[in-house]
PDB file of C-alpha atoms in Angstrom:
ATOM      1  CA  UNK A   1     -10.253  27.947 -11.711  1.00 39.00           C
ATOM      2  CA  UNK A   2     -12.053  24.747 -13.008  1.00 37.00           C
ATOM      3  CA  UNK A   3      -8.316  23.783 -15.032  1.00 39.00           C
ATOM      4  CA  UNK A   4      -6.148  24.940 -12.437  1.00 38.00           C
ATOM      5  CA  UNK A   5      -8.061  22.105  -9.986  1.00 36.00           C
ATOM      6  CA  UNK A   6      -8.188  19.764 -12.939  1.00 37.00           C
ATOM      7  CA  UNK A   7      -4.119  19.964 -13.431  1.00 39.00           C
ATOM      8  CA  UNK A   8      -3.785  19.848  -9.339  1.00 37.00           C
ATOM      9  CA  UNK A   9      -6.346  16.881  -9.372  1.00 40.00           C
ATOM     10  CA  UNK A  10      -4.355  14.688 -12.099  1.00 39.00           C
ATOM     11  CA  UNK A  11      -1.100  15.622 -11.012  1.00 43.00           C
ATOM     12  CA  UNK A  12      -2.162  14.042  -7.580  1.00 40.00           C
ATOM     13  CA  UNK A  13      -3.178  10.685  -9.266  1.00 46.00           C
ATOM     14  CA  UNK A  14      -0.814  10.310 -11.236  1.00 42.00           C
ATOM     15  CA  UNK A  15       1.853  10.940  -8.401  1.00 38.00           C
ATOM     16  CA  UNK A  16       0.197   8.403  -6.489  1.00 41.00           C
ATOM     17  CA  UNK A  17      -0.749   5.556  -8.510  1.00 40.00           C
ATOM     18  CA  UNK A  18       3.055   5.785 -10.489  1.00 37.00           C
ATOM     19  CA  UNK A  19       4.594   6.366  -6.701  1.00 39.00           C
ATOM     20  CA  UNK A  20       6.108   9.422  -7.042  1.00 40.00           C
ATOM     21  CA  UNK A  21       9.080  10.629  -5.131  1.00 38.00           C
ATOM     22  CA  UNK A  22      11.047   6.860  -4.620  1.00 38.00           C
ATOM     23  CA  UNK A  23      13.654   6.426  -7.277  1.00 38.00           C
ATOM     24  CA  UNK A  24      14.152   8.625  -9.962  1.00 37.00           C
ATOM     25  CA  UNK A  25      13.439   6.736 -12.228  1.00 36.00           C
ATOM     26  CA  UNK A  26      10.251   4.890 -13.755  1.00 36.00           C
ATOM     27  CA  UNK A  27      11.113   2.216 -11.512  1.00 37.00           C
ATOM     28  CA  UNK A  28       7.782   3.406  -9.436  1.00 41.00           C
ATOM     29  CA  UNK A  29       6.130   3.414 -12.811  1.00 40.00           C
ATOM     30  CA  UNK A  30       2.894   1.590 -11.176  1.00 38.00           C
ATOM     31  CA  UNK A  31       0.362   0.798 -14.050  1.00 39.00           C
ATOM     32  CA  UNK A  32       0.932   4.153 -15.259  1.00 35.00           C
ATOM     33  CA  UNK A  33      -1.655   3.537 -18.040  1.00 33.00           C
ATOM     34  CA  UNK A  34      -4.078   1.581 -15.964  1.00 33.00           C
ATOM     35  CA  UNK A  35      -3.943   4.830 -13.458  1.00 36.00           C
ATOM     36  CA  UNK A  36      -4.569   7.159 -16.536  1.00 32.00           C
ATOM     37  CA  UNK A  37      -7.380   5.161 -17.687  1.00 34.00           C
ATOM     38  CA  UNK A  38      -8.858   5.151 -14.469  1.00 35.00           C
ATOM     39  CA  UNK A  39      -8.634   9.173 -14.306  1.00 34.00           C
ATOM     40  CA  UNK A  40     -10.337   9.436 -18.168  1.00 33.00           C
ATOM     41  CA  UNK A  41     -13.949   8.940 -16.744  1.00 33.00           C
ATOM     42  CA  UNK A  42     -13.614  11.594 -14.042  1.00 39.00           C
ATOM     43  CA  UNK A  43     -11.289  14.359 -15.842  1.00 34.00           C
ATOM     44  CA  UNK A  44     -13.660  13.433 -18.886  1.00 33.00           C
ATOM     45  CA  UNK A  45     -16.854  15.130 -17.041  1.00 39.00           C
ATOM     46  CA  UNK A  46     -15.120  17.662 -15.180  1.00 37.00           C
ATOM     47  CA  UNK A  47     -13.888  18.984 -18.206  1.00 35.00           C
ATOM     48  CA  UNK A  48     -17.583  18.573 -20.214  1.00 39.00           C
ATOM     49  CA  UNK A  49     -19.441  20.357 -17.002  1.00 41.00           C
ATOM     50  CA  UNK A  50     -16.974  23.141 -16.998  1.00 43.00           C
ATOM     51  CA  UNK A  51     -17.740  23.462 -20.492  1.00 44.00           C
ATOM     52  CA  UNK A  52     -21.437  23.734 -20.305  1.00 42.00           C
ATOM     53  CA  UNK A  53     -20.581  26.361 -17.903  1.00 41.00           C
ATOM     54  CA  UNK A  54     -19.229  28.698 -19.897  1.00 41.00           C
ATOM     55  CA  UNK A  55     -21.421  28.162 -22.619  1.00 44.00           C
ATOM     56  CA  UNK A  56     -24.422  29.052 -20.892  1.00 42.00           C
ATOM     57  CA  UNK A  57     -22.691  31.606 -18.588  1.00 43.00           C
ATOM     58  CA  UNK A  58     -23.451  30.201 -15.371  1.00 43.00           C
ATOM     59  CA  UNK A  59     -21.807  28.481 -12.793  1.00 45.00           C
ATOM     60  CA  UNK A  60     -22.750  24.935 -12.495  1.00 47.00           C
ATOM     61  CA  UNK A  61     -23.792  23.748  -9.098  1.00 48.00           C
ATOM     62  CA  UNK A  62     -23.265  20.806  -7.901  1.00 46.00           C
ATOM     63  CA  UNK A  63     -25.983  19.906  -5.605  1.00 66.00           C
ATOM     64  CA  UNK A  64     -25.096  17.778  -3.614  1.00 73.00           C
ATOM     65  CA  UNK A  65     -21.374  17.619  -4.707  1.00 83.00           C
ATOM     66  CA  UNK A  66     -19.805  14.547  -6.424  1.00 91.00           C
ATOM     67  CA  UNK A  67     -17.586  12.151  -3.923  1.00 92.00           C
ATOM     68  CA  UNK A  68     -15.141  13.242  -7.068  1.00 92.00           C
ATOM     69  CA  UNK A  69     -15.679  17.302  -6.806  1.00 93.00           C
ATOM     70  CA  UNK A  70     -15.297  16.964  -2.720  1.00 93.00           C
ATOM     71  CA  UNK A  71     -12.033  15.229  -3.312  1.00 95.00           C
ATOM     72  CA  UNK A  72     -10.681  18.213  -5.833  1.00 95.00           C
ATOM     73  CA  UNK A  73     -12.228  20.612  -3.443  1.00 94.00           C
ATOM     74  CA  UNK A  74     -10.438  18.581  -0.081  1.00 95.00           C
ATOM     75  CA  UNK A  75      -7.481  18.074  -2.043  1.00 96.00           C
ATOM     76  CA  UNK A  76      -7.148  21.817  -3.216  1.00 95.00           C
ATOM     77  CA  UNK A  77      -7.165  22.784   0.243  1.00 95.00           C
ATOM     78  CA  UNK A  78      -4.477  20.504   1.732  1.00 95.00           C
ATOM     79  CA  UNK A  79      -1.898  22.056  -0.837  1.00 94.00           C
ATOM     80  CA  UNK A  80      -2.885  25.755   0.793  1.00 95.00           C
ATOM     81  CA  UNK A  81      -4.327  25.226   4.468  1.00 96.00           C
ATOM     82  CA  UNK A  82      -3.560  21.803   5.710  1.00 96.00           C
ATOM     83  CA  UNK A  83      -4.997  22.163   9.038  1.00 96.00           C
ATOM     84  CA  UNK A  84      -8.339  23.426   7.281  1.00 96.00           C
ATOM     85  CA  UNK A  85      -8.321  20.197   4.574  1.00 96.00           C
ATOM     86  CA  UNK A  86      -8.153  17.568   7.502  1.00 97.00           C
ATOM     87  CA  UNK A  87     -11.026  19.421   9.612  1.00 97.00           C
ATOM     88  CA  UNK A  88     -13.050  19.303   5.812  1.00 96.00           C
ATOM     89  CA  UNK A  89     -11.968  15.584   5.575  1.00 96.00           C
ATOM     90  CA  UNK A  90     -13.018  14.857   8.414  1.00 96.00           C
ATOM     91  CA  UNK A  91     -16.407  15.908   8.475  1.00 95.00           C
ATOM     92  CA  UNK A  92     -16.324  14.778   4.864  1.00 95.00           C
ATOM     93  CA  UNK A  93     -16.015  11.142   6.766  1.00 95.00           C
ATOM     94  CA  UNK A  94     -18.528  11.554   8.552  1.00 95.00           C
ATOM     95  CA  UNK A  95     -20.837  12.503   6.461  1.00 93.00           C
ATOM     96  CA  UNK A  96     -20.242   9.124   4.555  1.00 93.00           C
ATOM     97  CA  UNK A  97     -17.099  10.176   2.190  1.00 93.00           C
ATOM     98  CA  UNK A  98     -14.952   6.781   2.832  1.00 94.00           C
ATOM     99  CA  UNK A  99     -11.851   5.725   1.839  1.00 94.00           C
ATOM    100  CA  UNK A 100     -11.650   8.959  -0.512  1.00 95.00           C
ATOM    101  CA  UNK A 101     -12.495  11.197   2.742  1.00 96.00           C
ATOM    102  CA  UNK A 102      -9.105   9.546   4.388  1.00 96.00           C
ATOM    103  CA  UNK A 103      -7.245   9.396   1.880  1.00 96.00           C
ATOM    104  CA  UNK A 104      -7.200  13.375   1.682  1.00 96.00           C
ATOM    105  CA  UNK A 105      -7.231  13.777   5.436  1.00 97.00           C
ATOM    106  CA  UNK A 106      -3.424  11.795   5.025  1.00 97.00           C
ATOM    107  CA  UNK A 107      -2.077  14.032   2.322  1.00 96.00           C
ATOM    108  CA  UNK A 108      -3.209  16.844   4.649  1.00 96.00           C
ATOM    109  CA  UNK A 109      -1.264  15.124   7.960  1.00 97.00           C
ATOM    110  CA  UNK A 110       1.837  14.999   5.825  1.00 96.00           C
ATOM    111  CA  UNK A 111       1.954  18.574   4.129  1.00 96.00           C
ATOM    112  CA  UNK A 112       0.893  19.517   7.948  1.00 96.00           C
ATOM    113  CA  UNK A 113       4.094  17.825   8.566  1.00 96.00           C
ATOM    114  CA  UNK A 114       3.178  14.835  10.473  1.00 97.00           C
ATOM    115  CA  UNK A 115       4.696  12.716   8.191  1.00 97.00           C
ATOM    116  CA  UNK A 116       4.570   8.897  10.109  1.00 97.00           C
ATOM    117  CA  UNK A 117       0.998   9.511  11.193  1.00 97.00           C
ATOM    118  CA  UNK A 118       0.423   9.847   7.335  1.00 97.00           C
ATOM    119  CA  UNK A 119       2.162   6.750   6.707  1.00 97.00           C
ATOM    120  CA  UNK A 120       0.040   5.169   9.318  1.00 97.00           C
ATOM    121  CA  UNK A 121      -2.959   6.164   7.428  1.00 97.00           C
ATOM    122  CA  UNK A 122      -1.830   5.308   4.071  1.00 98.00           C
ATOM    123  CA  UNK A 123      -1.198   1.654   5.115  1.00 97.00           C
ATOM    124  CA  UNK A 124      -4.398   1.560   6.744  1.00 96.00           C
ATOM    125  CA  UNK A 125      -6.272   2.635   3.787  1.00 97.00           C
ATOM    126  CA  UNK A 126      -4.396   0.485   1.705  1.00 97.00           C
ATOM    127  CA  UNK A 127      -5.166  -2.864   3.859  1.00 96.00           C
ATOM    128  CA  UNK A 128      -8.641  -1.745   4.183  1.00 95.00           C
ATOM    129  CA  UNK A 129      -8.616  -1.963   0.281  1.00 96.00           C
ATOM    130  CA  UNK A 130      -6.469  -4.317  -0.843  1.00 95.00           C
ATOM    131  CA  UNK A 131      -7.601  -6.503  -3.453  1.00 94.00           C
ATOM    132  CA  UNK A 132     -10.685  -4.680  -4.348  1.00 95.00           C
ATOM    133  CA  UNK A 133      -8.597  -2.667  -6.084  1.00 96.00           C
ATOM    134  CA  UNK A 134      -4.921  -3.141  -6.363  1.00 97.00           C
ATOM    135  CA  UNK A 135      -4.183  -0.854  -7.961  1.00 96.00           C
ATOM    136  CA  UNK A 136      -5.582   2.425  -5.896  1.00 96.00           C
ATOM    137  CA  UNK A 137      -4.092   0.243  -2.680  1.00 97.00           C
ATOM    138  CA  UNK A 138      -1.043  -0.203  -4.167  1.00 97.00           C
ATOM    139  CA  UNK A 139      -0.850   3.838  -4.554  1.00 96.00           C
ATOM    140  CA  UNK A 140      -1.209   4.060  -1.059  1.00 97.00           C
ATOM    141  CA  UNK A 141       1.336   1.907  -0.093  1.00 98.00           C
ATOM    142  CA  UNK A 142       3.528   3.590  -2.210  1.00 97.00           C
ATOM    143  CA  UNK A 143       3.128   6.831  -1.034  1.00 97.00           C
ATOM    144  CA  UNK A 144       3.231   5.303   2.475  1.00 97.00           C
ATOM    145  CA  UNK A 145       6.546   3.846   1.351  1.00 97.00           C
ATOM    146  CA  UNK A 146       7.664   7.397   0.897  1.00 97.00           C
ATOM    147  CA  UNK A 147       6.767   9.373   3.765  1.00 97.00           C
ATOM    148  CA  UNK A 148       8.457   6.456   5.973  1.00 97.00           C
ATOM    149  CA  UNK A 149      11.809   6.766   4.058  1.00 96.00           C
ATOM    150  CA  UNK A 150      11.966  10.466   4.390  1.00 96.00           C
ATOM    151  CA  UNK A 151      11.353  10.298   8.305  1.00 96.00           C
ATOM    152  CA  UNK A 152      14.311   7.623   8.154  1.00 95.00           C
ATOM    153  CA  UNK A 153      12.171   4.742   8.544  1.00 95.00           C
ATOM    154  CA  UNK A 154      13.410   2.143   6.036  1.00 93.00           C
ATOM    155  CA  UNK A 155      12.298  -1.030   7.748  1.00 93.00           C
ATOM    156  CA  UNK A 156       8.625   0.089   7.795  1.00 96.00           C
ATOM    157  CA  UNK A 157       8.712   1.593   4.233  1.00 97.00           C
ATOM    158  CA  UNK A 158      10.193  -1.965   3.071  1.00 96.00           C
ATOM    159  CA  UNK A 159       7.166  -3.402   4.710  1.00 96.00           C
ATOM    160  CA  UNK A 160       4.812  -1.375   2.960  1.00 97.00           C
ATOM    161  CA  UNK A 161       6.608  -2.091  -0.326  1.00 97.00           C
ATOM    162  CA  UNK A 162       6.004  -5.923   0.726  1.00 97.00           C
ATOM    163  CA  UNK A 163       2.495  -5.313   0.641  1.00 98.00           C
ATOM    164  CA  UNK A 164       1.935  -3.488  -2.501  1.00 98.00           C
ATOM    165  CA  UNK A 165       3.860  -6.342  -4.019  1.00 98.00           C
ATOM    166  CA  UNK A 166       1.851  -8.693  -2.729  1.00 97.00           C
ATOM    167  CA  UNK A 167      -0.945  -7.056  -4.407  1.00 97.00           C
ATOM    168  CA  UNK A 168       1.055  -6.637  -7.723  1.00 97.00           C
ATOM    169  CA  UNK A 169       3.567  -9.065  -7.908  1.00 97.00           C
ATOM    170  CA  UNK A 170       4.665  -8.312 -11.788  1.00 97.00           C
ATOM    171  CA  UNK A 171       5.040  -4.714 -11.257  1.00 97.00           C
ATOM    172  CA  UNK A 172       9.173  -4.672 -11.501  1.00 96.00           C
ATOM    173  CA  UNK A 173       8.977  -1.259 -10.412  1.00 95.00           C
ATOM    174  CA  UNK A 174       8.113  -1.969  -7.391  1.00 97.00           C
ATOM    175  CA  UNK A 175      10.490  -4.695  -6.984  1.00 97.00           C
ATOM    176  CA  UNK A 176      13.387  -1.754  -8.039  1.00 96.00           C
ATOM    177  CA  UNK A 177      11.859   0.577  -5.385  1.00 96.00           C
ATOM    178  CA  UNK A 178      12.381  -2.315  -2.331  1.00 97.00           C
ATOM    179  CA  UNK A 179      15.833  -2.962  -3.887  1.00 96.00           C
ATOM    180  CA  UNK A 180      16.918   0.742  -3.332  1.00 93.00           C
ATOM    181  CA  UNK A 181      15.528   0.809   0.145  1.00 93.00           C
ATOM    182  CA  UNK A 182      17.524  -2.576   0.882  1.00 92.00           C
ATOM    183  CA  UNK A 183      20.322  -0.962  -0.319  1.00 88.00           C
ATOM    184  CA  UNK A 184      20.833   1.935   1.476  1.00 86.00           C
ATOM    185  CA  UNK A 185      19.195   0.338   5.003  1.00 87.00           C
ATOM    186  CA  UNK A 186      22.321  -2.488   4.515  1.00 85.00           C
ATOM    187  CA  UNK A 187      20.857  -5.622   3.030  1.00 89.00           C
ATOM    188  CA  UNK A 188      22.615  -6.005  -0.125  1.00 86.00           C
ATOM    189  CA  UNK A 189      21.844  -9.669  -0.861  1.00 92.00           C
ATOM    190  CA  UNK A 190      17.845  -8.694  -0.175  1.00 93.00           C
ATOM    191  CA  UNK A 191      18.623  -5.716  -2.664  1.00 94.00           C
ATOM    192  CA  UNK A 192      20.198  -8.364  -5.173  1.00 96.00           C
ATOM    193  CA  UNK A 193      17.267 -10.631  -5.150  1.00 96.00           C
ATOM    194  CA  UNK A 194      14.820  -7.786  -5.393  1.00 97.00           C
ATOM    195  CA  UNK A 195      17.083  -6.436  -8.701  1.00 97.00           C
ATOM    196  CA  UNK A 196      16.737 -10.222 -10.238  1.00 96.00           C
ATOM    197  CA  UNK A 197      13.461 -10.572  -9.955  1.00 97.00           C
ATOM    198  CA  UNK A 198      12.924  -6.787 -11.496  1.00 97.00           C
ATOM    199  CA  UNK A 199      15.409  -7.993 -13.963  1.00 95.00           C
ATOM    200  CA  UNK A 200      13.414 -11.255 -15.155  1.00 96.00           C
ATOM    201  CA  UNK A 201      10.203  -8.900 -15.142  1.00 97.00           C
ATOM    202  CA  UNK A 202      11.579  -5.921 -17.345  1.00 96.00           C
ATOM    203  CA  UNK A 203      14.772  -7.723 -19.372  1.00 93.00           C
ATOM    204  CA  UNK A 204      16.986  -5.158 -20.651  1.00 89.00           C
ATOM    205  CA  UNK A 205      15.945  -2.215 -18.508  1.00 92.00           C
ATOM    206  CA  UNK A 206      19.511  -0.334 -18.466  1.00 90.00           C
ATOM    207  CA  UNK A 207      18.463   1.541 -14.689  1.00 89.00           C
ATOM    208  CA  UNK A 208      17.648  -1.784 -13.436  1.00 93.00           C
ATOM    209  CA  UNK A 209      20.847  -3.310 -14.547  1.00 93.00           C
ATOM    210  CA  UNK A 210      23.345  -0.180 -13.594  1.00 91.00           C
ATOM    211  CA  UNK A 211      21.700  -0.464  -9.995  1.00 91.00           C
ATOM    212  CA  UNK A 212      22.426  -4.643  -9.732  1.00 94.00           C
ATOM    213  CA  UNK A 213      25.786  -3.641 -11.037  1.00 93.00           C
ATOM    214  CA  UNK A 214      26.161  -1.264  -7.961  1.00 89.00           C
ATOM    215  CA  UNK A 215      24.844  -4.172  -5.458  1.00 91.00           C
ATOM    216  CA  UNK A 216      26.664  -7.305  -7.160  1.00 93.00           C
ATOM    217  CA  UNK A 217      29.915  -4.608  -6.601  1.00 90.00           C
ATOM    218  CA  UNK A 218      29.099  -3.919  -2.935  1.00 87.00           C
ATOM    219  CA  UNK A 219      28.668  -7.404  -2.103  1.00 88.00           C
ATOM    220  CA  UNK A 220      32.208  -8.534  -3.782  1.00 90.00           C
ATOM    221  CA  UNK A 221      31.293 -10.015  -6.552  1.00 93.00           C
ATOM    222  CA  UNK A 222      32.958  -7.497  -9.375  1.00 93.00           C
ATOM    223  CA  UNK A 223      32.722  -9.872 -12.190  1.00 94.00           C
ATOM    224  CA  UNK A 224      28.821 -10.014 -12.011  1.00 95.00           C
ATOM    225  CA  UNK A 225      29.157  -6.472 -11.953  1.00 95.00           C
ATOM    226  CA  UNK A 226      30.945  -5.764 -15.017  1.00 95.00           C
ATOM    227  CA  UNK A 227      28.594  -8.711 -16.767  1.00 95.00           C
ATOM    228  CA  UNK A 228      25.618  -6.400 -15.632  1.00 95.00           C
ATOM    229  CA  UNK A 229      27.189  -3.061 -16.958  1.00 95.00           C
ATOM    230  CA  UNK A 230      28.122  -4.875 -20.474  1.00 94.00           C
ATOM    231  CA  UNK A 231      24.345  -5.785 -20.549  1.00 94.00           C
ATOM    232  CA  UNK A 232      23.278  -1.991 -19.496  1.00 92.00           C
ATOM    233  CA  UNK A 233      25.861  -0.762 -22.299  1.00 92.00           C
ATOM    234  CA  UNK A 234      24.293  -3.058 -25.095  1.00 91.00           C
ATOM    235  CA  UNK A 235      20.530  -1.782 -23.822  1.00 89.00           C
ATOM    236  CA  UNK A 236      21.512   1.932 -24.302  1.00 82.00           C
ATOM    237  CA  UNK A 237      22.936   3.087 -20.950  1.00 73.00           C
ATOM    238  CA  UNK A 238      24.393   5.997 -20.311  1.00 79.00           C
ATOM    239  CA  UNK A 239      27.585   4.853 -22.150  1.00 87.00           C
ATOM    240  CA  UNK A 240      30.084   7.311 -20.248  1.00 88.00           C
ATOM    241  CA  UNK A 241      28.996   6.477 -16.856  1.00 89.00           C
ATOM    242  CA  UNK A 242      28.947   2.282 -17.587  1.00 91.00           C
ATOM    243  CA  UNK A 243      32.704   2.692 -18.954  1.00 93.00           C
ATOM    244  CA  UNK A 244      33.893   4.779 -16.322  1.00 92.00           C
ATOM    245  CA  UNK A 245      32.218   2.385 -13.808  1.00 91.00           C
ATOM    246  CA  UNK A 246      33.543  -0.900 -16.001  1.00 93.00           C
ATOM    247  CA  UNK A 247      36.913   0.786 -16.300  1.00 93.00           C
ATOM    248  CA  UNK A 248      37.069   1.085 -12.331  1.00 92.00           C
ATOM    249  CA  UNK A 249      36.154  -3.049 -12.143  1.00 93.00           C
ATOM    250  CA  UNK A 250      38.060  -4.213 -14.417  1.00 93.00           C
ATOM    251  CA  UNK A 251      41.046  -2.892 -12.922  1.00 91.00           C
ATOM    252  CA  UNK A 252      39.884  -4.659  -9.512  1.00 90.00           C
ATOM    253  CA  UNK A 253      40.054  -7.844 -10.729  1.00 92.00           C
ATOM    254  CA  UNK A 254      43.590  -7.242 -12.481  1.00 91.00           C
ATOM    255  CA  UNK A 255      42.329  -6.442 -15.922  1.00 93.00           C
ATOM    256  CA  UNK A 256      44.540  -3.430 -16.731  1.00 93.00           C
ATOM    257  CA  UNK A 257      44.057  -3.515 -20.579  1.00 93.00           C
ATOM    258  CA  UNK A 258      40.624  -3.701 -20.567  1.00 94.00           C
ATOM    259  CA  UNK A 259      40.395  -0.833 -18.403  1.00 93.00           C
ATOM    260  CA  UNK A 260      42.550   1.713 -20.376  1.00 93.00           C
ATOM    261  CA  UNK A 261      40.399   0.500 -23.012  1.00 94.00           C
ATOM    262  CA  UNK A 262      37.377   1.395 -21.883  1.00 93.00           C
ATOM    263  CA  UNK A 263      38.823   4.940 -20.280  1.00 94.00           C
ATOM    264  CA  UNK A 264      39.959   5.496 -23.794  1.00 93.00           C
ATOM    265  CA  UNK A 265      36.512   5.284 -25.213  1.00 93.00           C
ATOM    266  CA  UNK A 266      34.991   7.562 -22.808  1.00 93.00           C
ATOM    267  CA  UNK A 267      37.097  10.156 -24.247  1.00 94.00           C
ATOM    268  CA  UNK A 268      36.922   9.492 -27.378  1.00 93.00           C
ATOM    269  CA  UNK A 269      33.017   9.126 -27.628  1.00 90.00           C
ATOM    270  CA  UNK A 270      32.484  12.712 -26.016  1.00 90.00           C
ATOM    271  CA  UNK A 271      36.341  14.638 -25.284  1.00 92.00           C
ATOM    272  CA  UNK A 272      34.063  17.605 -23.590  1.00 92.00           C
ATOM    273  CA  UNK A 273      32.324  15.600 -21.347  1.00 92.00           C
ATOM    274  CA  UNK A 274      32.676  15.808 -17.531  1.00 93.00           C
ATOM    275  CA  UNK A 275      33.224  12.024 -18.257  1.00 92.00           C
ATOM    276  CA  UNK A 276      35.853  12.310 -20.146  1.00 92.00           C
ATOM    277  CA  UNK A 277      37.309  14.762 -17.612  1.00 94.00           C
ATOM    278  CA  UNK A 278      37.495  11.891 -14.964  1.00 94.00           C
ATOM    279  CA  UNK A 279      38.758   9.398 -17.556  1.00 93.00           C
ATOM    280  CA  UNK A 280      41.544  11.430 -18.241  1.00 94.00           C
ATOM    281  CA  UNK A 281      42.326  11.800 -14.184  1.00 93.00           C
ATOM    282  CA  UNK A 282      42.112   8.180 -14.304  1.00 92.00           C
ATOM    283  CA  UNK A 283      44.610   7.508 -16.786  1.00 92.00           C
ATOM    284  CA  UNK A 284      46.748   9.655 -15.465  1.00 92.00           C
ATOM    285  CA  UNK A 285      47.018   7.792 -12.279  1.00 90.00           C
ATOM    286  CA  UNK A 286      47.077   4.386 -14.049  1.00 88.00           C
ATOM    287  CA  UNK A 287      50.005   6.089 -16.136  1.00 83.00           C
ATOM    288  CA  UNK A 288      51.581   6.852 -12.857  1.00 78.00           C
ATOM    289  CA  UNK A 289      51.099   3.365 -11.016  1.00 72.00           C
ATOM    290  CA  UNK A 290      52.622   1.372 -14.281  1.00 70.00           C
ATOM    291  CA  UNK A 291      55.616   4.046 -14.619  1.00 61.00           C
ATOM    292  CA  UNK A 292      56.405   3.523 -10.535  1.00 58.00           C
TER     293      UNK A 292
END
């Protein structure tokens, strides 16, 4: 029982310091190893009291319980009973339990599925943090982040992204995260800037590139594009995708050649590839457009 709370108690960390569920990448990668190191202290004694346990064949009581053990135990109940983990956070509060008391009572509101009254909490927590520890706030803006984009909320889940950057500014996975949002809620040149700036943070990082690539394309500017997707193809891209993409833009602005070229290597660097499948279609029609 002990591990099984141990592997739900990390897990939980680690999703919410490295922000997961936004991007799928590492983009929300937020001071992975500072949140690990954070964790070692706590997993660390959990692990050496369960083991003193079973040496001496007794269960070890914790009397009165750790603010750490009431957060496994809150915690563990949210992901079964919900309605039953916010009551026990809520006493938990107050009796004294703080910021970790609320914190639970919010991932209970959102696997009770009230999702924006979780966000509210989240960014409350996190602004009754904030600098004291940027990182932990930062978590909670994060996940706030989240839960507003999955109730269709983009606006406020850019605004909580503003404020964990403002508490990490050199985090460029944070800067990716806001550039996705921007994206898809219609602010391509805010996406762009946010995809620079992640960019001049984390040179060279191929997901960061293909996803400027995919902006500088949307807002008409093809030739930045295919600069961007050369870059992501030196850095070790996904080489089928960047051609086929490259291919695609270079026949937009006129370059015909350079696009059979690239279709051509597609195929040739993988023929059984579902890649190479679309290259072919793709030739095929550019076969047909010369011949007409």
């Amino acid at each position: 029982m002990i591990a099984q709370i141990l592997v739900f108690w990390v897990g939980w960390r680690e999703f919410r310091h490295m922000g997961g569920g936004i991007g799928n990448t590492s983009a929300f990668g937020v001071s992975r190893r500072v949140a690990r190191g954070a964790l070692a202290t706590g997993v660390l004694a959990l692990i050496m009291a369960g083991g003193a346990a079973a040496q001496s064949g007794r269960m070890i009581e914790l009397n009165p319980p750790t603010p750490q053990a009431r957060f496994v135990d809150c915690m563990t109940t949210a992901g079964t009973d919900p309605p039953a983990a916010i009551a026990l956070a809520r006493d938990w509060e107050v009796a004294g339990g703080g910021t970790l008391a609320r914190e639970c009572e919010a991932a209970a509101l959102a696997l009770d599925g009230r999702e924006r009254l979780a966000a509210s909490r989240y960014v409350g927590l996190g602004e009754e943090i904030g600098s004291r520890d940027a990182v932990y706030a930062t978590g909670l803006y994060v996940e706030a982040a989240r839960l507003w984009r999955e109730q269709d909320e983009p606006m406020r889940a850019v605004a909580a992204l503003d404020a964990a950057i403002d508490l990490m500014p050199m985090d460029p996975g944070l800067f990716l995260a806001r550039a996705r949002l921007r994206q898809t809620s219609g602010d391509p040149w805010g996406a762009l800037e946010d995809l620079w700036r992640a960019s001049e943070l984390a040179p060279g990082r191929a997901d960061i590139l293909l996803l400027r690539a995919a902006a500088h394309r949307e807002a008409g500017l093809p030739d930045l594009a295919i600069s961007d997707l050369d870059q992501a193809l030196a850095h070790g891209g996904a080489a089928g995708e960047i051609l086929l993409e490259r291919a695609r833009l270079k026949l937009r602005v006129g370059d015909v050649a350079g696009a059979r070229a690239d279709l051509e290597a597609v195929i040739a660097r993988d023929p059984d590839s579902i890649s190479a499948e679309i290259a072919e279609a793709e030739l095929v029609r550019l076969d047909g457009a010369e011949g007409s």
